[in-house]
Coordinates of C-alpha atoms and ligand atoms in Angstrom, one line a residue:
M1 CA 12.0 18.6 10.7
D2 CA 14.1 16.0 12.5
K3 CA 14.5 17.4 16.0
L4 CA 12.7 16.1 19.0
S5 CA 11.8 19.1 21.0
G6 CA 10.0 18.2 24.2
S7 CA 6.3 18.4 23.7
E8 CA 6.3 21.3 21.3
E9 CA 4.0 21.0 18.3
I10 CA 5.8 19.4 15.4
V11 CA 4.5 19.3 11.8
L12 CA 5.7 16.5 9.5
T13 CA 5.1 16.5 5.8
G14 CA 4.6 13.3 3.8
I15 CA 2.8 12.0 0.8
K16 CA -1.0 11.9 0.9
G17 CA -2.0 8.2 1.1
S18 CA -5.7 8.3 2.0
P19 CA -7.9 11.4 2.7
G20 CA -9.6 12.3 5.9
I21 CA -8.6 13.5 9.3
C22 CA -8.0 11.6 12.5
I23 CA -6.9 12.6 15.9
G24 CA -5.6 10.2 18.5
Q25 CA -2.8 8.3 20.3
A26 CA 0.2 7.0 18.3
Y27 CA 1.0 3.3 18.4
L28 CA 4.5 2.5 17.1
V29 CA 4.9 -0.6 15.0
D30 CA 8.3 -1.7 14.0
K31 CA 8.3 -4.4 11.4
E32 CA 11.8 -4.0 10.2
G33 CA 14.1 -3.7 13.2
V34 CA 15.7 -0.5 14.0
D35 CA 18.5 -0.2 11.6
V36 CA 17.7 3.3 10.4
V37 CA 18.3 5.8 13.1
V38 CA 18.0 9.5 12.8
K39 CA 20.8 11.7 14.2
Y40 CA 20.1 15.0 15.7
D41 CA 22.2 17.3 17.8
I42 CA 21.1 18.2 21.3
G43 CA 21.8 21.2 23.6
P44 CA 23.5 21.0 27.0
Q45 CA 20.1 21.1 28.7
D46 CA 19.1 17.9 26.9
V47 CA 22.1 15.7 27.9
A48 CA 20.6 14.4 31.1
R49 CA 17.3 13.6 29.3
E50 CA 19.0 11.6 26.6
Q51 CA 21.2 9.8 29.1
A52 CA 18.1 9.0 31.2
R53 CA 16.4 7.6 28.1
L54 CA 19.3 5.3 27.4
K55 CA 19.5 4.2 31.0
S56 CA 15.9 3.3 31.1
A57 CA 16.1 1.4 27.8
V58 CA 19.1 -0.6 29.0
K59 CA 17.3 -1.4 32.3
K60 CA 14.2 -2.6 30.4
T61 CA 16.4 -4.7 28.1
K62 CA 18.1 -6.4 31.1
D63 CA 14.7 -7.0 32.7
E64 CA 13.4 -8.5 29.5
I65 CA 16.4 -10.9 29.3
T66 CA 16.0 -11.9 33.0
A67 CA 12.3 -12.7 32.2
I68 CA 13.3 -14.7 29.2
I69 CA 15.9 -16.7 31.2
R70 CA 13.3 -17.3 34.0
D71 CA 10.7 -18.6 31.5
L72 CA 13.1 -20.7 29.4
P73 CA 11.8 -24.2 28.8
A74 CA 14.0 -27.0 30.1
E75 CA 15.1 -28.1 26.6
Y76 CA 16.7 -24.7 26.0
I77 CA 18.6 -24.6 29.2
Q78 CA 22.0 -24.8 27.4
H79 CA 21.3 -21.3 26.0
I80 CA 21.2 -19.6 29.4
S81 CA 24.9 -18.7 29.2
I82 CA 24.3 -16.8 25.9
L83 CA 21.4 -14.9 27.4
E84 CA 23.4 -14.2 30.6
S85 CA 26.2 -12.8 28.4
H86 CA 23.7 -10.6 26.6
K87 CA 22.5 -9.2 29.9
V88 CA 26.1 -8.4 30.9
L89 CA 26.8 -6.9 27.5
A90 CA 23.7 -4.6 27.7
G91 CA 25.2 -2.9 30.8
D92 CA 28.8 -3.2 29.7
K93 CA 31.1 -0.2 29.8
L94 CA 32.1 -1.0 26.2
L95 CA 28.6 -0.4 24.8
Y96 CA 26.4 1.3 27.3
G97 CA 29.1 3.2 29.2
K98 CA 30.6 4.6 26.0
A99 CA 27.2 5.6 24.6
L100 CA 26.5 7.6 27.7
E101 CA 29.8 9.3 27.4
I102 CA 29.4 10.4 23.8
I103 CA 25.8 11.7 24.4
D104 CA 27.6 14.3 26.6
Q105 CA 30.8 14.7 24.6
D106 CA 29.3 14.9 21.1
R107 CA 25.9 16.3 22.1
I108 CA 23.9 13.8 20.1
N109 CA 20.6 11.9 20.8
A110 CA 20.6 8.5 22.5
E111 CA 19.7 6.5 19.5
W112 CA 22.5 7.9 17.4
A113 CA 25.0 7.5 20.3
L114 CA 24.0 3.8 20.6
K115 CA 24.1 3.2 16.9
R116 CA 27.6 4.7 16.6
I117 CA 29.1 2.8 19.5
A118 CA 27.4 -0.5 18.5
S119 CA 28.8 -0.3 15.0
K120 CA 32.3 0.5 16.4
V121 CA 32.3 -2.4 18.8
Q122 CA 30.9 -4.8 16.2
A123 CA 33.7 -3.8 13.8
M124 CA 36.2 -4.2 16.6
F125 CA 35.1 -7.8 17.1
L126 CA 35.0 -8.6 13.4
D127 CA 38.7 -7.6 13.2
I128 CA 39.7 -10.3 15.7
P129 CA 41.2 -13.4 14.0
D130 CA 39.9 -15.8 16.7
P131 CA 36.6 -17.2 15.3
Y132 CA 34.9 -17.4 18.7
L133 CA 35.7 -13.8 19.6
R134 CA 34.8 -12.7 16.1
S135 CA 31.3 -14.2 16.4
R136 CA 30.7 -12.0 19.5
S137 CA 29.9 -9.2 17.0
T138 CA 26.5 -10.9 16.4
D139 CA 25.8 -10.7 20.1
V140 CA 26.6 -7.0 20.1
A141 CA 24.2 -6.5 17.2
Q142 CA 21.4 -8.4 18.9
V143 CA 21.8 -6.6 22.2
S144 CA 22.0 -3.2 20.7
E145 CA 19.0 -3.8 18.6
R146 CA 17.0 -4.8 21.6
I147 CA 18.1 -1.7 23.5
M148 CA 17.2 0.4 20.4
G149 CA 13.8 -1.1 20.3
N150 CA 13.2 -0.1 23.9
L151 CA 14.7 3.3 23.3
T152 CA 12.4 4.2 20.4
G153 CA 9.4 2.5 22.0
A154 CA 8.9 0.5 18.8
E155 CA 7.3 -2.9 19.1
K156 CA 7.0 -5.8 16.9
V157 CA 3.2 -6.3 16.9
N158 CA 0.6 -8.3 15.3
I159 CA -1.7 -5.6 13.9
S160 CA -4.8 -7.7 14.1
K161 CA -4.3 -8.1 17.8
I162 CA -4.2 -4.4 18.7
N163 CA -7.1 -3.8 21.1
K164 CA -7.1 0.0 21.7
R165 CA -8.2 2.8 19.4
V166 CA -4.9 4.2 18.0
I167 CA -3.1 5.6 15.0
L168 CA -0.4 3.3 13.7
V169 CA 3.1 4.7 13.2
A170 CA 5.4 2.4 11.3
R171 CA 8.6 2.4 9.2
D172 CA 6.6 0.6 6.6
L173 CA 3.5 -1.5 6.3
S174 CA 3.2 -4.2 3.8
P175 CA -0.1 -4.7 2.0
A176 CA -0.5 -7.9 4.0
D177 CA -0.1 -5.9 7.3
T178 CA -2.5 -3.3 6.1
S179 CA -5.1 -5.8 5.3
Q180 CA -5.0 -7.0 8.9
I181 CA -6.2 -3.6 10.2
Q182 CA -9.4 -3.8 12.3
L183 CA -11.4 -0.7 11.5
E184 CA -12.9 -0.4 15.0
K185 CA -9.4 -0.1 16.5
I186 CA -7.2 1.6 13.9
M187 CA -8.2 5.2 13.1
G188 CA -5.4 5.8 10.6
F189 CA -1.8 5.2 10.0
V190 CA 1.4 6.9 8.9
T191 CA 4.6 5.4 7.6
D192 CA 8.2 6.6 7.0
K193 CA 8.3 4.8 3.6
G194 CA 5.9 4.3 0.7
G195 CA 4.3 6.4 -2.0
Q196 CA 0.8 7.3 -3.1
A197 CA 0.4 4.4 -5.6
S198 CA 1.7 1.8 -3.2
H199 CA -0.7 -1.0 -2.4
T200 CA -0.6 0.0 1.2
S201 CA -2.1 3.5 0.4
I202 CA -4.6 1.8 -1.9
I203 CA -5.9 -0.4 0.9
A204 CA -6.0 2.6 3.2
R205 CA -8.3 4.4 0.7
T206 CA -10.5 1.3 0.5
L207 CA -10.7 1.1 4.3
E208 CA -11.5 4.8 4.3
I209 CA -9.0 5.6 7.0
P210 CA -6.6 8.6 6.7
S211 CA -3.0 7.8 6.0
I212 CA 0.2 9.5 5.1
Q213 CA 3.2 7.8 3.6
G214 CA 6.8 8.7 2.9
L215 CA 7.3 10.7 6.1
G216 CA 11.0 9.7 6.2
N217 CA 11.5 9.8 10.0
A218 CA 8.1 9.8 11.7
T219 CA 9.1 6.7 13.8
Q220 CA 12.0 8.6 15.2
I221 CA 10.1 11.7 16.2
I222 CA 6.8 10.2 17.3
Q223 CA 6.8 8.3 20.6
N224 CA 4.2 5.7 21.7
E225 CA 1.1 7.4 23.1
D226 CA 1.9 10.8 21.7
I227 CA -1.2 12.6 20.6
I228 CA -1.1 13.1 16.8
I229 CA -3.3 14.5 14.1
V230 CA -3.2 12.8 10.7
D231 CA -4.3 15.2 8.0
G232 CA -4.7 13.0 4.9
L233 CA -6.1 16.0 2.9
E234 CA -2.8 17.9 3.1
G235 CA -0.4 15.1 3.8
L236 CA 0.6 16.4 7.2
V237 CA 1.1 14.8 10.6
I238 CA 1.0 17.1 13.6
V239 CA 2.7 15.8 16.7
H240 CA 1.8 17.2 20.2
P241 CA -0.8 19.6 18.7
T242 CA -1.5 22.7 20.7
D243 CA -5.1 23.4 21.9
E244 CA -5.5 25.9 19.1
T245 CA -4.5 23.4 16.5
L246 CA -6.8 20.7 18.0
L247 CA -9.7 23.1 17.8
R248 CA -8.9 24.0 14.2
Y249 CA -8.7 20.4 13.2
N250 CA -11.9 19.5 14.9
D251 CA -13.5 22.1 12.6
I252 CA -11.7 20.8 9.5
Q253 CA -12.7 17.2 10.4
R254 CA -16.4 18.2 10.8
D255 CA -16.4 20.1 7.5
Y256 CA -14.8 17.2 5.7
E257 CA -17.3 14.7 7.1
L258 CA -20.2 17.0 6.3
R259 CA -19.1 17.4 2.7
K260 CA -18.5 13.7 2.4
A261 CA -22.0 13.0 3.7
I262 CA -23.6 15.5 1.2
V263 CA -21.7 14.0 -1.8
T264 CA -22.5 10.5 -0.7
R265 CA -26.2 11.2 -0.5
E266 CA -26.2 11.8 -4.3
S267 CA -23.9 8.9 -5.0
K268 CA -26.7 6.5 -6.1
S269 CA -27.7 8.8 -9.0
P270 CA -25.9 8.4 -12.4
A271 CA -22.8 10.3 -13.3
T272 CA -24.1 12.3 -16.3
T273 CA -22.4 15.3 -17.7
T274 CA -24.2 18.6 -18.3
D275 CA -24.6 17.5 -22.0
G276 CA -26.1 14.1 -21.2
Y277 CA -23.1 11.8 -21.5
T278 CA -23.2 9.1 -18.8
M279 CA -20.1 7.4 -17.4
T280 CA -20.1 4.0 -15.6
L281 CA -18.3 4.0 -12.2
M282 CA -17.2 0.8 -10.6
G283 CA -15.5 -0.1 -7.3
N284 CA -12.1 -1.7 -6.7
I285 CA -12.0 -4.3 -3.9
E286 CA -9.5 -6.5 -2.1
L287 CA -11.8 -8.3 0.3
V288 CA -15.3 -9.7 0.0
E289 CA -16.5 -7.4 2.8
E290 CA -15.8 -4.4 0.7
V291 CA -18.6 -5.1 -1.7
V292 CA -21.1 -3.4 0.6
S293 CA -18.9 -0.3 0.5
V294 CA -19.1 -0.3 -3.3
L295 CA -22.9 -0.5 -3.2
D296 CA -23.1 2.2 -0.5
H297 CA -21.0 4.6 -2.5
G298 CA -23.0 4.2 -5.7
G299 CA -20.7 1.8 -7.5
Q300 CA -22.3 0.0 -10.5
G301 CA -20.2 -3.2 -10.2
I302 CA -16.7 -4.3 -9.4
G303 CA -14.2 -3.1 -11.9
L304 CA -11.3 -4.7 -10.1
F305 CA -11.3 -7.5 -7.5
R306 CA -7.6 -7.9 -6.4
T307 CA -7.8 -11.5 -5.5
E308 CA -4.3 -11.9 -4.1
F309 CA -5.5 -10.9 -0.6
Q310 CA -7.2 -14.3 -0.2
Y311 CA -3.7 -15.7 -0.5
L312 CA -1.9 -13.5 2.0
N313 CA -1.8 -13.7 5.8
R314 CA -2.2 -17.5 5.9
A315 CA 0.0 -20.6 6.0
S316 CA -0.8 -22.2 2.6
Y317 CA -2.6 -21.8 -0.7
P318 CA -6.4 -21.6 -0.4
S319 CA -8.4 -24.5 -1.8
E320 CA -10.7 -24.3 -4.9
D321 CA -13.7 -24.5 -2.6
E322 CA -12.6 -21.7 -0.4
L323 CA -12.0 -19.4 -3.3
Y324 CA -15.3 -20.5 -4.9
E325 CA -17.2 -19.6 -1.8
Q326 CA -15.7 -16.2 -1.6
Y327 CA -16.2 -15.4 -5.3
K328 CA -19.8 -16.6 -5.1
D329 CA -20.4 -14.3 -2.2
V330 CA -19.1 -11.3 -4.1
V331 CA -21.0 -12.2 -7.3
E332 CA -24.3 -12.7 -5.5
L333 CA -24.0 -9.5 -3.5
I334 CA -23.4 -7.4 -6.6
A335 CA -25.6 -9.2 -9.2
P336 CA -26.8 -8.4 -11.7
E337 CA -23.9 -5.9 -12.0
P338 CA -20.6 -7.3 -13.1
V339 CA -17.6 -8.4 -11.0
T340 CA -14.2 -8.2 -12.7
I341 CA -12.1 -10.9 -11.1
R342 CA -8.4 -10.3 -11.7
T343 CA -6.4 -13.5 -11.4
L344 CA -3.7 -13.7 -8.9
D345 CA -1.3 -10.7 -9.0
I346 CA 1.1 -12.1 -6.5
N347 CA 4.8 -11.2 -5.7
G348 CA 6.3 -7.8 -6.3
D349 CA 5.3 -6.1 -3.1
K350 CA 2.8 -8.9 -2.4
A351 CA 4.9 -12.0 -1.7
L352 CA 3.4 -15.0 -0.1
A353 CA 4.9 -15.9 3.2
Y354 CA 4.6 -19.6 2.4
D355 CA 5.9 -19.5 -1.1
S356 CA 8.1 -16.5 -1.4
N357 CA 10.8 -15.8 -3.9
N358 CA 12.4 -13.0 -2.0
D359 CA 15.7 -13.7 -3.6
E360 CA 14.7 -11.5 -6.5
S361 CA 16.7 -8.3 -6.6
N362 CA 14.0 -6.5 -8.6
P363 CA 10.7 -7.9 -7.5
A364 CA 8.6 -5.4 -9.4
L365 CA 10.2 -6.9 -12.6
G366 CA 10.2 -10.4 -11.3
L367 CA 8.1 -13.5 -11.2
R368 CA 4.8 -11.6 -10.6
A369 CA 1.2 -12.0 -11.5
I370 CA 0.6 -13.9 -14.8
R371 CA 4.2 -14.9 -15.0
F372 CA 3.9 -16.6 -11.7
C373 CA 0.6 -18.3 -12.6
L374 CA 2.0 -19.6 -15.9
T375 CA 4.8 -21.3 -13.9
R376 CA 2.6 -22.5 -11.1
T377 CA -0.2 -23.8 -13.3
D378 CA -1.6 -25.8 -10.4
V379 CA -2.3 -22.6 -8.4
F380 CA -3.6 -20.9 -11.6
M381 CA -6.0 -23.8 -12.5
T382 CA -7.4 -23.9 -8.9
Q383 CA -8.3 -20.2 -9.2
L384 CA -9.7 -20.4 -12.7
R385 CA -11.9 -23.3 -11.7
A386 CA -13.2 -21.4 -8.7
I387 CA -14.0 -18.4 -10.9
L388 CA -15.9 -20.4 -13.5
R389 CA -17.9 -22.2 -10.9
A390 CA -18.9 -18.9 -9.1
A391 CA -19.9 -17.4 -12.5
V392 CA -23.0 -19.5 -12.3
Y393 CA -24.4 -17.0 -9.7
G394 CA -24.0 -13.8 -11.6
N395 CA -22.0 -11.7 -14.0
I396 CA -18.2 -12.5 -13.8
R397 CA -15.5 -11.1 -16.1
V398 CA -12.1 -12.6 -15.8
M399 CA -9.0 -10.4 -16.2
F400 CA -5.3 -11.3 -16.5
P401 CA -2.8 -9.0 -14.9
M402 CA 0.7 -7.9 -16.0
I403 CA 0.3 -9.1 -19.5
S404 CA 3.4 -8.1 -21.6
G405 CA 2.5 -9.7 -24.9
L406 CA 0.5 -12.1 -27.1
E407 CA 2.0 -15.3 -25.8
E408 CA 0.9 -14.7 -22.3
V409 CA -2.7 -13.9 -23.3
L410 CA -2.9 -17.1 -25.4
A411 CA -1.4 -19.2 -22.6
A412 CA -3.7 -17.8 -20.0
K413 CA -6.8 -18.3 -22.3
R414 CA -5.6 -21.9 -22.9
H415 CA -5.6 -22.6 -19.2
L416 CA -9.1 -21.1 -18.9
H417 CA -10.3 -23.4 -21.7
E418 CA -8.7 -26.4 -20.0
A419 CA -10.4 -25.4 -16.7
V420 CA -13.8 -25.3 -18.6
K421 CA -13.1 -28.7 -20.1
A422 CA -12.1 -30.3 -16.8
L423 CA -15.2 -28.9 -15.0
K424 CA -17.4 -30.2 -17.9
K425 CA -15.9 -33.6 -17.7
E426 CA -16.3 -33.7 -13.9
N427 CA -20.0 -32.6 -14.3
I428 CA -19.4 -29.6 -12.0
P429 CA -21.8 -26.6 -12.6
H430 CA -19.9 -23.7 -14.2
R431 CA -20.1 -21.1 -17.0
S432 CA -18.0 -21.2 -20.1
D433 CA -19.0 -17.9 -21.7
I434 CA -17.5 -15.4 -19.3
E435 CA -15.9 -12.3 -20.8
V436 CA -12.1 -12.3 -20.8
G437 CA -10.0 -9.2 -20.6
I438 CA -6.5 -8.1 -19.8
M439 CA -4.9 -5.4 -17.8
I440 CA -2.8 -2.9 -19.8
E441 CA -0.1 -2.0 -17.3
I442 CA 3.1 -2.8 -19.1
P443 CA 4.3 -0.5 -21.9
S444 CA 4.9 -3.5 -24.3
A445 CA 1.2 -4.5 -24.0
A446 CA 0.1 -1.0 -24.7
Y447 CA 2.2 -1.0 -27.8
M448 CA 0.8 -4.3 -28.9
A449 CA -2.8 -3.3 -28.1
E450 CA -3.9 -3.8 -31.7
V451 CA -2.8 -7.4 -31.7
L452 CA -4.0 -8.1 -28.2
A453 CA -7.5 -6.6 -28.9
D454 CA -8.2 -9.5 -31.2
E455 CA -8.0 -11.9 -28.3
V456 CA -10.1 -10.3 -25.6
S457 CA -13.4 -8.5 -24.9
F458 CA -11.9 -5.6 -22.9
F459 CA -8.8 -3.8 -21.8
S460 CA -8.5 -2.4 -18.3
I461 CA -5.7 0.2 -18.0
G462 CA -3.7 -0.2 -14.8
T463 CA -2.2 3.3 -14.5
N464 CA -0.4 2.5 -11.2
D465 CA 2.0 0.0 -12.9
L466 CA 1.8 1.6 -16.3
T467 CA 3.2 4.8 -14.8
Q468 CA 5.8 2.9 -12.9
Y469 CA 7.0 1.0 -15.9
M470 CA 6.7 3.9 -18.4
L471 CA 8.7 6.3 -16.3
A472 CA 10.9 3.7 -14.5
I473 CA 9.7 5.1 -11.1
D474 CA 9.2 2.6 -8.3
R475 CA 5.6 3.3 -7.2
S476 CA 6.4 2.4 -3.6
N477 CA 9.6 4.4 -3.2
Q478 CA 9.2 7.7 -1.4
K479 CA 12.5 9.0 -2.7
V480 CA 11.2 9.2 -6.2
A481 CA 7.5 9.8 -5.3
H482 CA 7.8 13.4 -6.6
L483 CA 8.6 12.0 -10.1
Y484 CA 5.7 9.6 -10.1
K485 CA 3.4 11.4 -12.6
P486 CA 0.4 9.8 -14.2
L487 CA 0.0 13.1 -16.1
H488 CA 3.4 12.7 -17.8
P489 CA 2.8 13.3 -21.5
A490 CA 4.2 9.8 -22.3
V491 CA 1.7 8.2 -20.0
I492 CA -1.2 10.3 -21.4
R493 CA -0.2 9.5 -25.0
I494 CA 0.0 5.8 -24.4
I495 CA -3.3 5.7 -22.6
N496 CA -4.9 7.7 -25.5
H497 CA -3.4 5.2 -27.9
V498 CA -4.8 2.2 -26.0
V499 CA -8.3 3.8 -25.9
N500 CA -8.2 4.6 -29.6
V501 CA -7.1 1.0 -30.5
A502 CA -9.9 -0.4 -28.3
K503 CA -12.5 1.8 -30.0
S504 CA -11.3 1.0 -33.5
K505 CA -11.3 -2.7 -32.7
G506 CA -14.8 -2.5 -31.1
I507 CA -13.8 -3.8 -27.6
K508 CA -14.4 -2.0 -24.3
V509 CA -11.8 -0.1 -22.5
F510 CA -11.7 0.6 -18.7
M511 CA -9.4 2.2 -16.2
C512 CA -8.9 0.7 -12.8
G513 CA -5.6 2.4 -11.7
E514 CA -5.6 5.2 -9.1
M515 CA -5.5 7.8 -11.9
A516 CA -9.3 7.2 -12.4
S517 CA -10.1 8.3 -8.8
D518 CA -8.5 11.7 -8.9
P519 CA -11.2 14.1 -10.0
V520 CA -8.6 16.4 -11.6
N521 CA -8.1 13.8 -14.3
L522 CA -11.7 13.4 -15.2
P523 CA -11.9 15.8 -18.1
L524 CA -9.1 13.9 -19.8
L525 CA -10.5 10.5 -19.1
I526 CA -14.0 11.4 -20.2
G527 CA -12.7 13.2 -23.3
M528 CA -10.6 10.2 -24.3
G529 CA -13.7 8.0 -24.2
L530 CA -13.0 5.4 -21.5
D531 CA -16.1 3.2 -21.1
E532 CA -15.8 2.6 -17.3
L533 CA -13.7 4.0 -14.4
S534 CA -13.1 1.8 -11.4
M535 CA -11.7 3.1 -8.1
A536 CA -11.7 2.7 -4.3
P537 CA -15.3 2.8 -3.3
Q538 CA -15.1 5.9 -1.2
A539 CA -13.8 7.9 -4.2
I540 CA -16.9 7.2 -6.3
P541 CA -19.3 9.9 -4.8
D542 CA -16.7 12.7 -5.4
V543 CA -15.9 11.5 -8.9
K544 CA -19.6 11.3 -9.8
D545 CA -20.2 14.8 -8.3
R546 CA -17.4 16.2 -10.5
I547 CA -18.6 14.4 -13.7
R548 CA -22.0 16.1 -13.3
K549 CA -20.3 19.5 -13.6
L550 CA -18.4 18.7 -16.8
S551 CA -19.5 18.9 -20.4
R552 CA -18.4 16.0 -22.6
E553 CA -18.0 18.3 -25.6
K554 CA -15.6 20.5 -23.7
T555 CA -13.6 17.5 -22.5
L556 CA -12.9 16.5 -26.1
S557 CA -11.1 19.8 -26.8
I558 CA -9.2 19.5 -23.5
V559 CA -7.8 16.1 -24.7
T560 CA -6.7 17.7 -27.9
D561 CA -4.9 20.5 -26.0
V562 CA -3.3 18.1 -23.5
L563 CA -1.9 15.8 -26.2
R564 CA -0.1 18.8 -27.7
Q565 CA 1.9 19.5 -24.5
G566 CA 5.4 18.3 -24.0
S567 CA 5.8 18.5 -20.2
V568 CA 4.0 17.4 -17.1
E569 CA 4.1 21.0 -15.9
D570 CA 2.3 22.2 -19.0
I571 CA -0.3 19.5 -18.7
E572 CA -0.9 20.2 -15.1
R573 CA -1.2 24.0 -15.7
L574 CA -3.7 23.4 -18.5
I575 CA -5.8 21.1 -16.4
R576 CA -5.7 23.6 -13.5
C577 CA -6.8 26.4 -15.8
E578 CA -9.7 24.3 -17.1
E579 CA -10.7 23.6 -13.5
Q580 CA -10.7 27.3 -12.7
K581 CA -12.9 28.0 -15.7
L582 CA -15.4 25.5 -14.4
G583 CA -15.2 27.1 -10.9
L584 CA -13.9 23.8 -9.3
Ligands
PEP1 C1 -2.6 -0.9 -11.6 O1 -1.4 -1.3 -11.7 O2 -2.9 0.2 -12.0 C2 -3.6 -1.7 -10.9 C3 -4.8 -1.4 -10.9 O3 -3.2 -2.8 -10.3 P1 -2.4 -2.9 -8.9 O4 -2.5 -1.5 -8.3 O5 -3.1 -3.9 -8.1 O6 -1.0 -3.3 -9.3
MG2 MG1 -0.9 -3.4 -11.4

């Protein structure tokens, strides 16, 4: 669906990011400029409307430039002539006049007309040998971008400053943007880009707000202040819902909240199967405040504390004391249950504004996580010291991310020992006996599990990255989201291998990737014998509820059957069939 049709109801389909339903006003956020514009054809009756939209966007652009000139500080006065020329260009026949013309001639929407003409005029300037005239192509780009912004109603905004209750609509939101969301203001969000395992979706699930990713062109279709419904259960966004749809969704929302309340009521009881096997369920957190949510949802500790969020949205690295205070808060809140602190998993899609290496062409394969820490040992040591100091107040386990082989485990452990030695020498209270584990999320580590098991007390399987690297599918790219399959036989086999190795070596094995939170996967995970599952806190009640309906003995035979299958389809069919047998 890519046609704007007055205020008719439009249904957009995307990728389920976070469950739940919200209904409210759209608020467009444009973080990336307006370089991707959707083309659609219009009928003769729409020409006047599209021309009027363009006219009003150009007028707004000129008014904005006038205001900028008026408010220009004295030291920038020499730039007035550039701004004046931008104002003239905005209303120039070459750009604006031509765009108006082709809306009518070619019967296309205003955005597309503007984009086409702007590219043409830019190319024309770039062809001129004279350097001054050639450089005017930049002016054309800047002016048309400003007009486009006004045309689409998109704004560059600071998410934390939004002060009305709205649903965000964005091309994309980075994990850093998402972590700025104020829950009392933002009801949910939808994005054109992104997939289910992206960190942005993960944060949405932790925040317990509905979200849909990978919509493709929602920002082109939805206008500011449009009423929209976000159906995170089905992955739908309904724009301009009819009264009938609104009524239906009010019912769906009520039923969903009711079921959630019932399941949550039972969430403090253990997750014991019908034949008496009990599974430990932990929460994943990004921020200190989320600890309360883990406890409220019946979590028995923190299985993954993604510490990188203390490093985002700020101007410089946090100090040891700052980190120590935060870790201490988490540890004290959850004690005597454990907190698994994962050391900095920075870069990839979580680059630091103040120390970014965005010149990497493949950031997911770049200087991420432990690789970064082993090159910036100052940053690493600061974090390790803070962890060891906070451990005095409860039960901390430290976990190293993105381990690819033995050398990295040994190097990371060496730094941990050095941190212990330094704290001892400085007479600073700390603990030196904390459990050390690694994430298994790179295929090479999974294959080396036998060797790595000798060095650590636990493995935690990170299925988000493990699936990404096993299948060579970018976890954040909506174009390949349909191929992102944690139930791929290769992924299942490698997980089973890691669990078996851990068992035979006598170390514990956990799972903290998103795979653990999908109830459909539970027969498999329980049957394989994982010791703990960790997930977004709000997923815990549902997972516990499902475990209580399973028999451990039956799950053992499901694993055997699944491991015999050669395709994702066969595995999914088998699991669906088992669910039906269980009446789920
Ligand atoms: C994972 O990769 O499965 C994981 C838990 O870590 P993250 O999602 O933070 O990369
Ligand atoms: Mg990971």
